[in-house]
Amino acid sequence: PLSVQIETKFDAENYKIMPLSYGVTAAADGRSIYAEIDACGNYTLVGDDDITRALTVFVRAKQEYNAPEGYEVIKVAPGKHDDVIAFTKEKQVLYFEAGVHELRYAVNFKNNTEVYFEPGAHIIATMPTIEGETPTKNPDWAGMTGWRALFQGQYVKNVRISGRGLIDLTRLDWHARSVIQFDQCENITVEGVTLNNSPEWTMFFTQSKNITVNEVMLFGYRQNSDGIAVVDSANAVIKNCFARSGDDLFEVKSMYGACQIKIENIVFENNNAWPDKCRGMGIIYESQRDMSDIHFIGGSVAFAPADWMDDLGALIIFLNDRATLTGISFEGIEVYSSVKYPINVSMNENASAKIKDVTFKDITVYCDTELKIENRSKNGEIESVRFIDCVRGGAVVNDKAGLNLRIEGVDESVVSYGE
């Protein structure tokens, strides 16, 4: 076990360590808080449910880096990097050493390449110039100039980002770039890094296959700083991550109508979401093509305080387009506080989609906010949603009243309870 002592600067009557399902408790002696942590993971101390004074401790196993056999390791020393840092061939590793790196231009992957961040490596993105890197959007819908992600790959295979470094985009203008994007790629791994204050979607994968994301931490507050998005992709596992940002966090989307990849076999497992401004986890808004076999397992949504529109929530399916969803499940997740809907399955007015074979199982909801199933579309259908052994008010419930469920625009017969 890891013994942790935290000295706070404020008084509180009650301390919790989130997620509650991890079973770690806090003992207080005045402003000294003690806890015993017996596994790697993400642990957040909250006093009196005051989310402005939360402290998250990330416990990770020590790592030693070993480059794949036959790979050349290129050491990148700390400093101000105003020139492009680039791979020159396949089977190379860009090894960012501990220290501060000011990085102006995007790093583009080749096949069979890796980026590794030594513990203590602090990457600070600085504003690119139009002369040094061609913008992808100039201007975009918001009138801003946008460039490629700081670490990005297109049409590449067998690539990896790993280490214990911090990548910070605080200095960039709104919409300037994302932190990580892979488009039309295969066999991608991102592990261990911390991503801070992206001015655009933080990390996303488009039209790609065979994706693994593990133990990533991300923070942000700006509009459009979505967390981890899997878009028109297949065979993805996103696990053991923590996200707290200014938009939707763990999400699946379809935006590329001509993409030939079947959107399936996507698992989000043991992730912790703090959606300060939008939604926690689910299939959200863009939904042009069919999606199946998508599962959200374990983990939590701690606090979802946003209430600025009705289409919010902690665990959510919200469709705007024409996809058919089948084989979608949420299982073993806790929702501690959600000002809007702990569970929200909805379709907006413009959708012509179908939602069927959706299951919520062993979901523990600590707040008393109502759940919602709603169809506002004339052409879309919600065909089958099942609730199995969900917990509300400390008890297992398998009925509409016990769930505090509101159903609108849908025949109640499409909703079932229990096995």
Short mmCIF file of N, CA, C and O in Angstrom, two decimals, residues 309-375:
data_model
loop_
_atom_site.label_atom_id
_atom_site.label_comp_id
_atom_site.label_asym_id
_atom_site.label_seq_id
_atom_site.Cartn_x
_atom_site.Cartn_y
_atom_site.Cartn_z
N MET A 309 -27.67 23.59 -21.27
CA MET A 309 -28.65 23.14 -22.24
C MET A 309 -29.17 21.78 -21.80
O MET A 309 -28.61 21.15 -20.91
N ASP A 310 -30.26 21.35 -22.44
CA ASP A 310 -30.92 20.14 -21.98
C ASP A 310 -30.20 18.87 -22.43
O ASP A 310 -30.34 17.82 -21.81
N ASP A 311 -29.42 18.93 -23.50
CA ASP A 311 -28.80 17.73 -24.07
C ASP A 311 -27.46 17.44 -23.41
O ASP A 311 -26.44 17.19 -24.08
N LEU A 312 -27.44 17.46 -22.11
CA LEU A 312 -26.24 17.18 -21.33
C LEU A 312 -26.48 15.92 -20.50
O LEU A 312 -27.56 15.36 -20.47
N GLY A 313 -25.44 15.50 -19.80
CA GLY A 313 -25.57 14.35 -18.94
C GLY A 313 -24.25 13.69 -18.69
O GLY A 313 -23.21 14.06 -19.25
N ALA A 314 -24.27 12.69 -17.83
CA ALA A 314 -23.05 11.96 -17.46
C ALA A 314 -22.79 10.82 -18.43
O ALA A 314 -21.74 10.75 -19.08
N LEU A 315 -23.74 9.89 -18.54
CA LEU A 315 -23.67 8.78 -19.49
C LEU A 315 -24.71 9.07 -20.57
O LEU A 315 -25.89 9.19 -20.27
N ILE A 316 -24.26 9.15 -21.82
CA ILE A 316 -25.16 9.75 -22.80
C ILE A 316 -25.07 9.10 -24.17
O ILE A 316 -24.00 8.69 -24.62
N ILE A 317 -26.23 8.97 -24.79
CA ILE A 317 -26.33 8.75 -26.23
C ILE A 317 -27.18 9.89 -26.76
O ILE A 317 -28.35 10.03 -26.39
N PHE A 318 -26.58 10.73 -27.59
CA PHE A 318 -27.30 11.86 -28.15
C PHE A 318 -26.96 11.95 -29.64
O PHE A 318 -25.81 12.20 -30.00
N LEU A 319 -27.94 11.71 -30.50
CA LEU A 319 -27.70 11.61 -31.93
C LEU A 319 -28.33 12.78 -32.68
O LEU A 319 -29.43 13.22 -32.37
N ASN A 320 -27.60 13.19 -33.74
CA ASN A 320 -28.08 14.28 -34.57
C ASN A 320 -28.26 13.87 -36.03
O ASN A 320 -28.87 14.62 -36.78
N ASP A 321 -27.71 12.70 -36.42
CA ASP A 321 -27.69 12.34 -37.84
C ASP A 321 -28.52 11.09 -38.12
O ASP A 321 -29.64 10.99 -37.65
N ARG A 322 -27.96 10.11 -38.84
CA ARG A 322 -28.78 9.02 -39.37
C ARG A 322 -28.28 7.63 -39.01
O ARG A 322 -28.71 6.65 -39.60
N ALA A 323 -27.38 7.50 -38.09
CA ALA A 323 -26.79 6.20 -37.77
C ALA A 323 -27.81 5.28 -37.11
O ALA A 323 -28.77 5.72 -36.47
N THR A 324 -27.54 3.97 -37.23
CA THR A 324 -28.22 2.96 -36.43
C THR A 324 -27.23 2.44 -35.40
O THR A 324 -26.13 2.02 -35.74
N LEU A 325 -27.63 2.47 -34.14
CA LEU A 325 -26.78 1.99 -33.05
C LEU A 325 -27.28 0.64 -32.58
O LEU A 325 -28.47 0.48 -32.29
N THR A 326 -26.38 -0.33 -32.47
CA THR A 326 -26.74 -1.65 -31.93
C THR A 326 -25.60 -2.14 -31.04
O THR A 326 -24.42 -1.86 -31.29
N GLY A 327 -25.97 -2.90 -30.01
CA GLY A 327 -24.96 -3.49 -29.15
C GLY A 327 -24.16 -2.47 -28.37
O GLY A 327 -22.93 -2.54 -28.30
N ILE A 328 -24.85 -1.52 -27.77
CA ILE A 328 -24.21 -0.46 -26.99
C ILE A 328 -24.47 -0.73 -25.51
O ILE A 328 -25.62 -0.98 -25.11
N SER A 329 -23.43 -0.67 -24.68
CA SER A 329 -23.65 -0.93 -23.26
C SER A 329 -22.82 -0.01 -22.37
O SER A 329 -21.73 0.41 -22.74
N PHE A 330 -23.41 0.28 -21.21
CA PHE A 330 -22.74 0.98 -20.12
C PHE A 330 -22.87 0.06 -18.91
O PHE A 330 -23.99 -0.31 -18.53
N GLU A 331 -21.75 -0.27 -18.28
CA GLU A 331 -21.82 -1.28 -17.21
C GLU A 331 -20.82 -0.98 -16.10
O GLU A 331 -19.66 -0.65 -16.35
N GLY A 332 -21.30 -1.10 -14.86
CA GLY A 332 -20.42 -1.00 -13.71
C GLY A 332 -19.82 0.38 -13.49
O GLY A 332 -18.71 0.50 -12.97
N ILE A 333 -20.55 1.43 -13.86
CA ILE A 333 -20.05 2.80 -13.75
C ILE A 333 -20.78 3.51 -12.61
O ILE A 333 -21.97 3.31 -12.41
N GLU A 334 -20.06 4.35 -11.87
CA GLU A 334 -20.72 5.17 -10.85
C GLU A 334 -20.83 6.61 -11.32
O GLU A 334 -19.94 7.15 -11.96
N VAL A 335 -21.97 7.22 -11.03
CA VAL A 335 -22.20 8.64 -11.29
C VAL A 335 -22.47 9.28 -9.93
O VAL A 335 -23.49 9.01 -9.31
N TYR A 336 -21.56 10.12 -9.50
CA TYR A 336 -21.72 10.70 -8.16
C TYR A 336 -22.65 11.91 -8.20
O TYR A 336 -23.61 12.00 -7.43
N SER A 337 -22.39 12.86 -9.10
CA SER A 337 -23.21 14.06 -9.15
C SER A 337 -23.37 14.51 -10.60
O SER A 337 -22.39 14.65 -11.32
N SER A 338 -24.63 14.71 -11.02
CA SER A 338 -24.91 15.21 -12.36
C SER A 338 -26.09 16.16 -12.27
O SER A 338 -27.21 15.75 -11.94
N VAL A 339 -25.85 17.43 -12.54
CA VAL A 339 -26.91 18.43 -12.42
C VAL A 339 -28.02 18.18 -13.44
O VAL A 339 -29.20 18.36 -13.13
N LYS A 340 -27.64 17.79 -14.64
CA LYS A 340 -28.65 17.39 -15.62
C LYS A 340 -28.94 15.90 -15.44
O LYS A 340 -29.36 15.49 -14.37
N TYR A 341 -28.71 15.06 -16.42
CA TYR A 341 -29.17 13.69 -16.38
C TYR A 341 -28.01 12.72 -16.18
O TYR A 341 -27.10 12.67 -17.00
N PRO A 342 -28.03 11.92 -15.13
CA PRO A 342 -27.01 10.88 -14.99
C PRO A 342 -26.98 9.94 -16.19
O PRO A 342 -25.92 9.46 -16.59
N ILE A 343 -28.15 9.66 -16.75
CA ILE A 343 -28.27 8.89 -18.00
C ILE A 343 -29.21 9.65 -18.91
O ILE A 343 -30.31 10.04 -18.51
N ASN A 344 -28.79 9.86 -20.16
CA ASN A 344 -29.58 10.61 -21.12
C ASN A 344 -29.48 9.93 -22.48
O ASN A 344 -28.40 9.89 -23.09
N VAL A 345 -30.57 9.34 -22.95
CA VAL A 345 -30.64 8.75 -24.29
C VAL A 345 -31.60 9.60 -25.09
O VAL A 345 -32.81 9.60 -24.82
N SER A 346 -31.07 10.34 -26.07
CA SER A 346 -31.91 11.32 -26.76
C SER A 346 -31.56 11.41 -28.24
O SER A 346 -30.47 11.06 -28.67
N MET A 347 -32.53 11.91 -28.98
CA MET A 347 -32.37 12.15 -30.40
C MET A 347 -32.97 13.52 -30.70
O MET A 347 -34.08 13.82 -30.25
N ASN A 348 -32.21 14.36 -31.42
CA ASN A 348 -32.74 15.70 -31.62
C ASN A 348 -33.67 15.78 -32.83
O ASN A 348 -33.92 14.79 -33.51
N GLU A 349 -34.16 16.96 -33.12
CA GLU A 349 -35.20 17.14 -34.12
C GLU A 349 -34.75 16.74 -35.52
O GLU A 349 -35.56 16.31 -36.35
N ASN A 350 -33.47 16.89 -35.83
CA ASN A 350 -32.98 16.66 -37.18
C ASN A 350 -32.59 15.22 -37.46
O ASN A 350 -32.28 14.87 -38.60
N ALA A 351 -32.58 14.38 -36.46
CA ALA A 351 -32.05 13.02 -36.62
C ALA A 351 -33.03 12.12 -37.37
O ALA A 351 -34.25 12.26 -37.26
N SER A 352 -32.44 11.18 -38.11
CA SER A 352 -33.23 10.08 -38.70
C SER A 352 -32.56 8.77 -38.31
O SER A 352 -32.49 7.83 -39.10
N ALA A 353 -32.07 8.71 -37.10
CA ALA A 353 -31.28 7.59 -36.61
C ALA A 353 -32.16 6.54 -35.95
O ALA A 353 -33.36 6.73 -35.75
N LYS A 354 -31.52 5.41 -35.60
CA LYS A 354 -32.18 4.37 -34.81
C LYS A 354 -31.29 4.01 -33.64
O LYS A 354 -30.09 3.80 -33.81
N ILE A 355 -31.88 3.93 -32.49
CA ILE A 355 -31.17 3.49 -31.28
C ILE A 355 -31.84 2.21 -30.82
O ILE A 355 -33.00 2.21 -30.44
N LYS A 356 -31.09 1.11 -30.86
CA LYS A 356 -31.67 -0.16 -30.41
C LYS A 356 -30.58 -1.00 -29.75
O LYS A 356 -29.39 -0.83 -30.00
N ASP A 357 -31.04 -1.89 -28.87
CA ASP A 357 -30.11 -2.77 -28.17
C ASP A 357 -29.09 -1.98 -27.36
O ASP A 357 -27.89 -2.13 -27.52
N VAL A 358 -29.61 -1.13 -26.48
CA VAL A 358 -28.78 -0.35 -25.57
C VAL A 358 -29.04 -0.83 -24.14
O VAL A 358 -30.19 -0.97 -23.73
N THR A 359 -27.96 -1.07 -23.39
CA THR A 359 -28.09 -1.61 -22.04
C THR A 359 -27.33 -0.75 -21.03
O THR A 359 -26.17 -0.38 -21.27
N PHE A 360 -27.99 -0.47 -19.92
CA PHE A 360 -27.35 0.14 -18.76
C PHE A 360 -27.43 -0.88 -17.63
O PHE A 360 -28.52 -1.22 -17.17
N LYS A 361 -26.29 -1.37 -17.19
CA LYS A 361 -26.25 -2.45 -16.21
C LYS A 361 -25.33 -2.08 -15.04
O LYS A 361 -24.21 -1.59 -15.25
N ASP A 362 -25.80 -2.33 -13.84
CA ASP A 362 -24.99 -2.09 -12.63
C ASP A 362 -24.45 -0.66 -12.58
O ASP A 362 -23.29 -0.43 -12.21
N ILE A 363 -25.28 0.29 -12.95
CA ILE A 363 -24.90 1.70 -12.85
C ILE A 363 -25.33 2.21 -11.47
O ILE A 363 -26.49 2.05 -11.08
N THR A 364 -24.40 2.78 -10.75
CA THR A 364 -24.71 3.33 -9.42
C THR A 364 -24.79 4.84 -9.52
O THR A 364 -23.82 5.51 -9.91
N VAL A 365 -25.95 5.40 -9.18
CA VAL A 365 -26.17 6.84 -9.23
C VAL A 365 -26.39 7.34 -7.81
O VAL A 365 -27.31 6.91 -7.12
N TYR A 366 -25.53 8.24 -7.37
CA TYR A 366 -25.61 8.75 -5.99
C TYR A 366 -26.50 9.98 -5.88
O TYR A 366 -27.03 10.26 -4.80
N CYS A 367 -26.67 10.74 -6.95
CA CYS A 367 -27.51 11.93 -6.89
C CYS A 367 -28.96 11.56 -7.19
O CYS A 367 -29.26 10.45 -7.63
N ASP A 368 -29.88 12.50 -6.96
CA ASP A 368 -31.30 12.19 -7.14
C ASP A 368 -31.86 12.76 -8.43
O ASP A 368 -33.07 12.76 -8.64
N THR A 369 -31.01 13.24 -9.33
CA THR A 369 -31.46 13.80 -10.60
C THR A 369 -32.14 12.74 -11.45
O THR A 369 -31.72 11.58 -11.47
N GLU A 370 -33.17 13.13 -12.21
CA GLU A 370 -33.89 12.17 -13.02
C GLU A 370 -33.06 11.71 -14.22
O GLU A 370 -32.18 12.42 -14.72
N LEU A 371 -33.35 10.50 -14.69
CA LEU A 371 -32.81 9.99 -15.94
C LEU A 371 -33.78 10.35 -17.07
O LEU A 371 -34.95 10.62 -16.82
N LYS A 372 -33.28 10.29 -18.33
CA LYS A 372 -34.16 10.70 -19.42
C LYS A 372 -33.96 9.83 -20.66
O LYS A 372 -32.83 9.53 -21.04
N ILE A 373 -35.08 9.45 -21.29
CA ILE A 373 -35.09 8.92 -22.65
C ILE A 373 -36.05 9.79 -23.44
O ILE A 373 -37.22 9.92 -23.06
N GLU A 374 -35.56 10.37 -24.53
CA GLU A 374 -36.40 11.31 -25.27
C GLU A 374 -36.11 11.24 -26.76
O GLU A 374 -34.95 11.22 -27.18
N ASN A 375 -37.16 11.23 -27.55
CA ASN A 375 -37.04 11.31 -29.00
C ASN A 375 -37.79 12.53 -29.50
O ASN A 375 -39.02 12.58 -29.46
#
